[in-house]
Short mmCIF file of C-alpha atoms in Angstrom, two decimals:
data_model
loop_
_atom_site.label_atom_id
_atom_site.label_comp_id
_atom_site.label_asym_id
_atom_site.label_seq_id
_atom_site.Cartn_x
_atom_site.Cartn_y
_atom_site.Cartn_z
CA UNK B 1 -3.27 28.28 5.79
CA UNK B 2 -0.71 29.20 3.17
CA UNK B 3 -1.27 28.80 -0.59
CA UNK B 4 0.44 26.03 -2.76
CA UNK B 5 3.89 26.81 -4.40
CA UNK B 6 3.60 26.92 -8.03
CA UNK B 7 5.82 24.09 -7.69
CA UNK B 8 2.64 22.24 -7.95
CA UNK B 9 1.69 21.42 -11.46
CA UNK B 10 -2.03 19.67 -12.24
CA UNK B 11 -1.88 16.66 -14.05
CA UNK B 12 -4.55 14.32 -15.76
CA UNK B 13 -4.57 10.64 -16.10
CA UNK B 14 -4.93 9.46 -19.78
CA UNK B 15 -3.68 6.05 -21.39
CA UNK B 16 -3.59 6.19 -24.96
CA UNK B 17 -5.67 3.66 -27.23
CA UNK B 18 -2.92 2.09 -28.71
CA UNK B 19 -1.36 1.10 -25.31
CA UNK B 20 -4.91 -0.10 -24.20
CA UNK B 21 -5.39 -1.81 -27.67
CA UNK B 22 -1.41 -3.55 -26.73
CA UNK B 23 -2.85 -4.38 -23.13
CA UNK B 24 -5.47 -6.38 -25.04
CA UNK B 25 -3.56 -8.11 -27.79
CA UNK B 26 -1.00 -9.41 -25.24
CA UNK B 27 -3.70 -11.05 -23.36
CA UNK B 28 -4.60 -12.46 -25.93
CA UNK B 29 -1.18 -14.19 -27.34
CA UNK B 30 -0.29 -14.69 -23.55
CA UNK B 31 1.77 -18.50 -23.40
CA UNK B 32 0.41 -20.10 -20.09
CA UNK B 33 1.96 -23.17 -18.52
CA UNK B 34 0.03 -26.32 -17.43
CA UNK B 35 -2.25 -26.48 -14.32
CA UNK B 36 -0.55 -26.67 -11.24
CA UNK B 37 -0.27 -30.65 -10.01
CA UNK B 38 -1.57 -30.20 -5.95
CA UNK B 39 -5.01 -30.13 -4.14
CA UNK B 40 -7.40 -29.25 -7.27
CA UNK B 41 -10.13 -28.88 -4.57
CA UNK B 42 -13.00 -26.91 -5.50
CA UNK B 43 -12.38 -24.15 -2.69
CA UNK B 44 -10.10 -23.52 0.11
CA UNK B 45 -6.77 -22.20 0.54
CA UNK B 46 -4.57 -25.45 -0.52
CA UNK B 47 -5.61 -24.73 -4.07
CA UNK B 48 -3.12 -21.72 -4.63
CA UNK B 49 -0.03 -23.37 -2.50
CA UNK B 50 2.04 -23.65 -5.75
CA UNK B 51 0.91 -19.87 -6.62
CA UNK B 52 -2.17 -18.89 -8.54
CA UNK B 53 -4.08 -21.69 -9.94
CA UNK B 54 -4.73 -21.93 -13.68
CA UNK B 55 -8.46 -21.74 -13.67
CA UNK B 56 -8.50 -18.83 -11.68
CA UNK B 57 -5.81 -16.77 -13.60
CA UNK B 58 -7.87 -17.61 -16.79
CA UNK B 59 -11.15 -16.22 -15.40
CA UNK B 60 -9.51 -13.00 -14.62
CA UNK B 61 -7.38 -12.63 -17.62
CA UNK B 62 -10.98 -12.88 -20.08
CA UNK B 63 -12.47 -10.23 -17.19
CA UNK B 64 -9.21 -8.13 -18.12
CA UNK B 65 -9.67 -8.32 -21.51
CA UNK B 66 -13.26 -8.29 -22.45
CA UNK B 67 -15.64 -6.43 -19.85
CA UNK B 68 -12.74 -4.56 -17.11
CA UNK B 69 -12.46 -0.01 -17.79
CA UNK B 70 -9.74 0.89 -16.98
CA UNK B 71 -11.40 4.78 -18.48
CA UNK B 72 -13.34 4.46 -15.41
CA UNK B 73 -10.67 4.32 -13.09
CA UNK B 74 -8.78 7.37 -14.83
CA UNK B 75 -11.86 9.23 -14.54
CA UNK B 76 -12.24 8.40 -10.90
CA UNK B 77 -8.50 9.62 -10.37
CA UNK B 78 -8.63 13.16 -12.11
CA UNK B 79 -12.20 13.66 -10.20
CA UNK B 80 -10.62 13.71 -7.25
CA UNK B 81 -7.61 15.40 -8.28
CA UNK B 82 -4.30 14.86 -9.31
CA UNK B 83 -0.97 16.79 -8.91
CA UNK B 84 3.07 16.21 -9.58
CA UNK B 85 5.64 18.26 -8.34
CA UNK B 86 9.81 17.19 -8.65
CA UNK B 87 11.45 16.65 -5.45
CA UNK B 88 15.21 16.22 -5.56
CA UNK B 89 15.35 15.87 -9.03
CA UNK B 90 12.02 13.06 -8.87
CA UNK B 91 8.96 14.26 -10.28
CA UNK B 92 6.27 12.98 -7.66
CA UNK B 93 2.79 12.11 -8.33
CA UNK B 94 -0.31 12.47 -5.86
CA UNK B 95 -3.89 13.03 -5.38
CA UNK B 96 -5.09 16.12 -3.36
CA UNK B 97 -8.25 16.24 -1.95
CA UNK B 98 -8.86 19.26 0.31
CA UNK B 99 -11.81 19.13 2.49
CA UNK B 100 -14.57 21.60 2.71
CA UNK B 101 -14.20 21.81 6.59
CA UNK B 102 -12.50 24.94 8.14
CA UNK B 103 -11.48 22.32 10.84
CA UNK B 104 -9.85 19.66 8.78
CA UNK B 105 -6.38 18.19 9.08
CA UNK B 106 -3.78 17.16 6.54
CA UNK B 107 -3.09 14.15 6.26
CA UNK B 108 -0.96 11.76 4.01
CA UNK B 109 -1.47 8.48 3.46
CA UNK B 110 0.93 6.25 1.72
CA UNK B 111 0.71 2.49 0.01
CA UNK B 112 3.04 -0.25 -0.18
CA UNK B 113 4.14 -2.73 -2.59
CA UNK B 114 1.82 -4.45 -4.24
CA UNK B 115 -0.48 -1.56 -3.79
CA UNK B 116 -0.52 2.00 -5.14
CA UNK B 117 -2.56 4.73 -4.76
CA UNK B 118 -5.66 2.65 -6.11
CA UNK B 119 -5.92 1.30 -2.44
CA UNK B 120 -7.15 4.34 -0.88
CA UNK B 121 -9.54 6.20 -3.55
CA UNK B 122 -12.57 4.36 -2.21
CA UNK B 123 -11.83 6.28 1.27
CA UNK B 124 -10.43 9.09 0.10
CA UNK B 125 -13.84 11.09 -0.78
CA UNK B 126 -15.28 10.03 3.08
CA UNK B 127 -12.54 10.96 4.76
CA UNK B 128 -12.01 14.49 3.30
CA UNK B 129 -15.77 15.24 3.59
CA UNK B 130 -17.56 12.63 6.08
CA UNK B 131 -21.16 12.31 6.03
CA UNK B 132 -21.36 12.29 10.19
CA UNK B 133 -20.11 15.98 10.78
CA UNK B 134 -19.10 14.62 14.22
CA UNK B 135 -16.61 12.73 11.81
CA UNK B 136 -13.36 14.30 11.86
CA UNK B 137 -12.40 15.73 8.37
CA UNK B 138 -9.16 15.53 6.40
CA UNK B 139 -7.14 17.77 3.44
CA UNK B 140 -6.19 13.91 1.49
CA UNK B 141 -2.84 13.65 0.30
CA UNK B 142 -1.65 10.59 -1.34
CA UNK B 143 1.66 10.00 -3.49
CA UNK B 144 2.29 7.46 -5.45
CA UNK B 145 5.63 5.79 -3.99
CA UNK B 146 9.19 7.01 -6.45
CA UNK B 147 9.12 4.17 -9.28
CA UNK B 148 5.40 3.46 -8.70
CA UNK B 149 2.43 5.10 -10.82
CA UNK B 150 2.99 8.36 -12.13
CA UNK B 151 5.76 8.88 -10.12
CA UNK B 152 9.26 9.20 -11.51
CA UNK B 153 11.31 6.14 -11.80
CA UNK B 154 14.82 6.52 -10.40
CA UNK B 155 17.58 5.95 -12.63
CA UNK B 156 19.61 6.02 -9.63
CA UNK B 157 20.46 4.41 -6.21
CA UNK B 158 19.07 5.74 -3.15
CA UNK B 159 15.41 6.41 -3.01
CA UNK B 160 15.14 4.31 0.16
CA UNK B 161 12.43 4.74 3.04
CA UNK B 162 14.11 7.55 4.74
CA UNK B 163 14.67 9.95 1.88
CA UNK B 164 11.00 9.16 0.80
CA UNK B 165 9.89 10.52 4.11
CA UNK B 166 11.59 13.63 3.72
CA UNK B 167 10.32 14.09 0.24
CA UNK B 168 7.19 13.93 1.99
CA UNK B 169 7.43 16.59 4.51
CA UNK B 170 8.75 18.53 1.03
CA UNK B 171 5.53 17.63 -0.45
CA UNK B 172 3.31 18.73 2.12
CA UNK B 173 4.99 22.15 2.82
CA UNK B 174 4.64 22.70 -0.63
CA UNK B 175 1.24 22.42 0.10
CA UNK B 176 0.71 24.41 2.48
CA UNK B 177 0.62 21.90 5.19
CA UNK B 178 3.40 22.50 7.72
CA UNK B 179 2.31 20.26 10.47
CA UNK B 180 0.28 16.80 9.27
CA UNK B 181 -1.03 13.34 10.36
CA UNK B 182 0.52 10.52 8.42
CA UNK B 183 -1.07 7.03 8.26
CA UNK B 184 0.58 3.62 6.29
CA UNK B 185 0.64 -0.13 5.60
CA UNK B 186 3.13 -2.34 4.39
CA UNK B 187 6.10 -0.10 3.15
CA UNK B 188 3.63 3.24 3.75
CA UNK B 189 3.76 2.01 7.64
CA UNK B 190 7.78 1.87 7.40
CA UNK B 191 7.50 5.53 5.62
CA UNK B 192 5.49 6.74 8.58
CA UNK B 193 7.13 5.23 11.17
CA UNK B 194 10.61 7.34 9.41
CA UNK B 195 8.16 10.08 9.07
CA UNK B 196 7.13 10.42 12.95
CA UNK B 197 10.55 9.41 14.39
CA UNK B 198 12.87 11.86 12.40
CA UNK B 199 10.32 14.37 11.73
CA UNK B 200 8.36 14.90 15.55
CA UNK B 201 8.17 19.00 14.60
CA UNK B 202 6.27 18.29 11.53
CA UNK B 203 4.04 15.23 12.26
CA UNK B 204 1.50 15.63 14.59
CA UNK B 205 1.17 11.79 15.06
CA UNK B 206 0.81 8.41 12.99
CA UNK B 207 -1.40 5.82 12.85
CA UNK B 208 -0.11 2.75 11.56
CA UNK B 209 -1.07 -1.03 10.23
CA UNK B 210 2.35 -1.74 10.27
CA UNK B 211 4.58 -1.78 13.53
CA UNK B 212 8.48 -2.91 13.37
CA UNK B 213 9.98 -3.66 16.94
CA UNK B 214 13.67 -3.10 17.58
CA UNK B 215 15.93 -6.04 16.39
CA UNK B 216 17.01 -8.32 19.88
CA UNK B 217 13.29 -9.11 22.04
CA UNK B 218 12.46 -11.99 23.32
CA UNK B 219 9.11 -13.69 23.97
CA UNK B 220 9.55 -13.40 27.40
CA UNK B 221 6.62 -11.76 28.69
CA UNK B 222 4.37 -11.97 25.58
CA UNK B 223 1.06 -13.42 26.40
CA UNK B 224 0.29 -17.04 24.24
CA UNK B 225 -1.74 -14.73 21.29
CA UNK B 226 1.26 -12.52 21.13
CA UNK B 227 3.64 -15.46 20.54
CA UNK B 228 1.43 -16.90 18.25
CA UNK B 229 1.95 -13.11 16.09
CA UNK B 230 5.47 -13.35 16.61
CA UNK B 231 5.65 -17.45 15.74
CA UNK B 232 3.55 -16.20 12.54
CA UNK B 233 5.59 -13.81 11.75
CA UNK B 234 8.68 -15.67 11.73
CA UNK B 235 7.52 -18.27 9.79
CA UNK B 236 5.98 -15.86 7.27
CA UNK B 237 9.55 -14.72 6.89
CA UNK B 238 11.21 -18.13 6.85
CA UNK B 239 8.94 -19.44 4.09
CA UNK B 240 6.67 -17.30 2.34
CA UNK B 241 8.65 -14.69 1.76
CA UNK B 242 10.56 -15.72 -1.14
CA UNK B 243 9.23 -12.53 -3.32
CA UNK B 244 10.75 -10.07 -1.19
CA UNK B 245 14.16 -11.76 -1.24
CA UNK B 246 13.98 -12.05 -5.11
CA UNK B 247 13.05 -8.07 -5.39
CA UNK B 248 15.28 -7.04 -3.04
CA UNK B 249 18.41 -9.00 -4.75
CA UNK B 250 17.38 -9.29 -8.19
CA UNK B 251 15.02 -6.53 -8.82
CA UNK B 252 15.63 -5.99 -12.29
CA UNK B 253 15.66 -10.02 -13.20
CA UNK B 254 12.01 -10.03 -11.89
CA UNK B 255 11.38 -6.69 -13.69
CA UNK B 256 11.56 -8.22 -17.53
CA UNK B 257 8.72 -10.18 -17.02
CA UNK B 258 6.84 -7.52 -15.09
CA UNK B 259 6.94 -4.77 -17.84
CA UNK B 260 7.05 -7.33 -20.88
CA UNK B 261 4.01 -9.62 -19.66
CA UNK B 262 0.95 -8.48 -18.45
CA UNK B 263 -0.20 -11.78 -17.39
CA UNK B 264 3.00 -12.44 -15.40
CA UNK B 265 2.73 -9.17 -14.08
CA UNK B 266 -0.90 -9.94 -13.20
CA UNK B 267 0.05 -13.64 -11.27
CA UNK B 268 3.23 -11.79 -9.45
CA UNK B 269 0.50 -9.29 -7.58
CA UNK B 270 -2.51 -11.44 -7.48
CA UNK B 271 -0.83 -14.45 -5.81
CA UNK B 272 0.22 -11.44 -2.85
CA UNK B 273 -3.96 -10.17 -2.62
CA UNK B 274 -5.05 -13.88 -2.29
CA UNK B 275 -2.32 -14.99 0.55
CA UNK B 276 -2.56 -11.88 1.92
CA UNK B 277 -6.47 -11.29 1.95
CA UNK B 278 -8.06 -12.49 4.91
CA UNK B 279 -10.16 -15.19 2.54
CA UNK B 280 -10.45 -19.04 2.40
CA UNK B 281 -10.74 -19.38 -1.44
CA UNK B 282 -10.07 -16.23 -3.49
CA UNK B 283 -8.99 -12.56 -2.88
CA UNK B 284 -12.20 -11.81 -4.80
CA UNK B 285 -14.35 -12.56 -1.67
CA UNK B 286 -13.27 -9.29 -1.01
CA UNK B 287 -11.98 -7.15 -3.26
CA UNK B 288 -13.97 -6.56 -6.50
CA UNK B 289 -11.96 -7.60 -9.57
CA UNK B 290 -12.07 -4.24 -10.87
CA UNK B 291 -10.00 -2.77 -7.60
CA UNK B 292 -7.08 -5.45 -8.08
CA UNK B 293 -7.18 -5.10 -12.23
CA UNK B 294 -7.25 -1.17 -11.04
CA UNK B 295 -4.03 -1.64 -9.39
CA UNK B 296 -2.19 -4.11 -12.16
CA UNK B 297 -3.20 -2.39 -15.06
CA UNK B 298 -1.62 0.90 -13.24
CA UNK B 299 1.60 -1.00 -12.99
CA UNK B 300 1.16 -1.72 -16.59
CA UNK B 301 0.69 0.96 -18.01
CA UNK B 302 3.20 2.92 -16.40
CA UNK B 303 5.82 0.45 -16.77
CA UNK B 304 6.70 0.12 -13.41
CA UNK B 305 6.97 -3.44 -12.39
CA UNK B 306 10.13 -2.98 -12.44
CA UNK B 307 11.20 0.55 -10.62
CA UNK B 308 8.76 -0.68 -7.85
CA UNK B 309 10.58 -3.47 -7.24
CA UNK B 310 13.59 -2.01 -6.61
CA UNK B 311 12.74 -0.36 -3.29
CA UNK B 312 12.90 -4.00 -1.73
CA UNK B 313 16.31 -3.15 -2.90
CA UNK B 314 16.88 -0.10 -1.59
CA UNK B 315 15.14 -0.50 2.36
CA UNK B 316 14.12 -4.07 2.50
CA UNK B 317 15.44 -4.49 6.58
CA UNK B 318 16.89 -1.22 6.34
CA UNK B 319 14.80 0.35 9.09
CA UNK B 320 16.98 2.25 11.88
CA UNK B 321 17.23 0.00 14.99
CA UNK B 322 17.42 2.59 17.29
CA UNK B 323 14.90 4.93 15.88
CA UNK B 324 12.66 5.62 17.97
CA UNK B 325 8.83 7.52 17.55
CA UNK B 326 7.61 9.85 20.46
CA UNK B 327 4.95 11.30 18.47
CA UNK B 328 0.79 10.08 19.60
CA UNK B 329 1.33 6.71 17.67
CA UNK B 330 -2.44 4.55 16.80
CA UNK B 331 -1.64 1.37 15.58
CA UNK B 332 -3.84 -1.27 14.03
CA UNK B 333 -3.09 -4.69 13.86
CA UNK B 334 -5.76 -6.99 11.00
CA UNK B 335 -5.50 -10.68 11.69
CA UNK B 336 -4.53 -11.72 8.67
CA UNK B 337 -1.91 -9.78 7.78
CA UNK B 338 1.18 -11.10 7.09
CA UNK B 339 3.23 -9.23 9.97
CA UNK B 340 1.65 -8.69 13.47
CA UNK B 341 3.57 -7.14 16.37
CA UNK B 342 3.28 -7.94 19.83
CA UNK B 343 2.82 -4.41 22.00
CA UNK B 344 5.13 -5.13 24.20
CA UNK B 345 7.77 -5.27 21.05
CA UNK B 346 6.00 -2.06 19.52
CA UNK B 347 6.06 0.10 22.79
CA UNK B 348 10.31 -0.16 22.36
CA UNK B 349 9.50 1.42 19.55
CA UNK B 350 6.68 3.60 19.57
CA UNK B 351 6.53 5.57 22.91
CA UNK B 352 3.31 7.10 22.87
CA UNK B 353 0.89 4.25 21.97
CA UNK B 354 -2.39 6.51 22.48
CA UNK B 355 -4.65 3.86 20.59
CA UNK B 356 -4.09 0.05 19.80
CA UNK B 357 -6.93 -2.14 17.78
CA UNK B 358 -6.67 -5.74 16.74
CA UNK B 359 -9.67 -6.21 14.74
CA UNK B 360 -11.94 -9.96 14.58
CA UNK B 361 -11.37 -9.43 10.10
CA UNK B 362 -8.82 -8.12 7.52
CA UNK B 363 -5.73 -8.61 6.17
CA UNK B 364 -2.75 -6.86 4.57
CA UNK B 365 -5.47 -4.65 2.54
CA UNK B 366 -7.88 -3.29 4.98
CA UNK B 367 -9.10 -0.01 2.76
CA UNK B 368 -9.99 -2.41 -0.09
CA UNK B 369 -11.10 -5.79 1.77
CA UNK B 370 -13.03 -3.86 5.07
CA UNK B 371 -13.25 0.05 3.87
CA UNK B 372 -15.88 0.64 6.19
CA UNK B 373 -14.17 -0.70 8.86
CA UNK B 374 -11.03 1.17 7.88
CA UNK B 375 -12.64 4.57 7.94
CA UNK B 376 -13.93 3.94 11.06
CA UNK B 377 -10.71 2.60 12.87
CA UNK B 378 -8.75 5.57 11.00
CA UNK B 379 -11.09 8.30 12.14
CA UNK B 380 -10.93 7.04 15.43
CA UNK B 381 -6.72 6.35 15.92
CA UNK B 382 -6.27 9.94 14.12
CA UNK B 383 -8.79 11.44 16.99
CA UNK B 384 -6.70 9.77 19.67
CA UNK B 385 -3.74 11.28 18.00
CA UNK B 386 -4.72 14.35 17.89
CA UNK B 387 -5.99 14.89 21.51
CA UNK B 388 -2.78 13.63 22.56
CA UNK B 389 -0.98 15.68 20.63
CA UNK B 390 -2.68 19.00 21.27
#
């Protein structure tokens, strides 16, 4: 396999005490409003249906500011290693974690908005060096997203969904990786769609929790649990989806609060883990409060509430209608998430469905709420993938 370019620069992960020390006094001078005035039930969903509830955005804010490390994460990111490179004038950030087998395959795995690369480094380790060696094994690439992380933020139009993907066949040929599986959620599942229908010499296959039928089907057809997805769906659209409208109109109105208040930053992203979780009370049923604080206090930090916004702006219903993916395609469909496609709708899509899952639990987070699971159903959709392929 050929060696990295020197295009490839190491890079380490280290916040500086006074921006910590900021973090802190901000939580502690943070303004909140009242409690919110419906169903102040002691559990249950109802409780956060005019956003996050006081009580609960208290608890975490003390957790945030008296026991959470964010050292700990840092140290968990440069242990499993941690690269840039610039790509069309963008300097990129990623981890790299090459395996140890002579058999493994590159892979790249990208987040979505309101995740980052914090989603996947509780897999990341397991999947580059499984424990079962009948396990297949995996050289780990994950960027962070342009305007997220330690990425670059764009000072300019145009870093939409399709010239992400190509940055990301840059990336991995600068790697040494010339042919690669790619796997996504959320806006990573729109990358890798891009990625296996415009790049089919490059991609070996995808694997996908996030499957976008062409614009124009009907329900004709569809069994009643596959109009119940695409009923869901609509209605997810029609009236919980107010966020994505506001980010991909108004990004930078949003993006004030985001990078001036941590607590606003924090209720903007937690409201999305609990509604999109699949919980009955709290996303922390879950997902530890350290993983989600992982993930804000990255945004934070970086100053990147706003950038990462933007890409609602820049590809929010922007995928090409007639694009079309012929590469092996596994796709996995959680319950709970907040978009589920019918496979009749997908297979207009995707042609080469070689493995299709719709797990009993999950939701829109499936490597932080199930990461077991995930593994498991990853392993297994990449090994479809690559039979079919080869």
């Amino acid at each position: 396999m050929p060696r990295p370019t020197s295009d490839v620069q190491a890079f380490e992960a280290h916040a500086t005490d006074a921006d910590l020390d900021d973090l802190r006094a901000r939580l502690v001078a943070a303004r909140l409003p009242e409690a919110e005035t419906v169903h102040r039930a002691a559990s249950g969903r109802r409780r956060w249906e005019q956003g996050v509830p006081l009580a609960d955005l208290i608890e975490v804010v003390h957790y945030w500011r008296t026991e959470y490390n964010w050292r700990s994460f840092e140290a968990r990111l440069n242990r499993i290693g941690q690269f840039r490179t610039t790509i069309d004038g963008l300097g990129i950030h990623f981890l790299h974690r090459r395996s140890a087998r002579a058999d493994a395959t590159p892979l790249v795995l990208t987040h979505g908005w309101p995740g980052s690369i914090a989603e996947f480094i509780d897999v990341v380790d397991e999947l580059a060096d499984p424990k079962d060696v009948d396990a297949p094994a995996f050289h780990v690439v994950v960027p962070s997203l342009p305007g997220f992380g330690y990425s670059d933020r764009p000072a300019t139009t145009g870093w939409g969904t399709e010239k992400i993907a190509a940055a990301w066949v840059e990336l991995m040929e600068r790697l040494g990786y010339t042919e690669f599986l790619a796997h996504g959620g959320d806006w990573g599942g729109n990358i890798t769609t891009v990625l296996g229908g415009r790049f089919p010499a490059r991609v070996l296959g995808i694997h996908t929790l996030f499957a976008e039928a062409p614009p124009g089907l009907t329900t004709d057809g569809l069994t009643a649990a596959e109009r119940t997805w695409a009923e869901q769906t609509s209605d997810f659209w029609r009236h919980r989806a107010a966020y994505a409208k506001q980010q991909a109109t108004r990004p930078q109105t949003i993006g004030y609060s985001l990078v001036d208040s941590p607590v606003g930053l924090l209720a903007w992203i937690l409201d999305k883990f609990a509604e999109w979780s699949d919980t009955e009370n709290s996303p922390f049923e879950t997902i530890s409060r350290d993983r989600i604080l992982d993930d804000v206090t990255l945004y934070w930090l970086t100053r990147t509430g706003a950038s990462a916004a933007r890409i609602y702006y820049e590809s929010h219903n922007s995928l090409d209608p007639e694009l079309r993916v012929d590469v092996p395609s596994a796709i996995t469909m959680y319950p709970r998430d907040i978009e589920k496609c019918p496979r009749p709708w997908a297979q207009e899509r995707y042609r080469r469905i070689v493995r299709w899952r719709s797990p009993e639990t999950g939701g829109h987070f499936p490597s932080l709420e199930v990461p077991e699971y995930f593994v498991k159903d990853l392993r297994e959709g990449l090994a479809a993938v690559l039979a079919a392929a080869r």
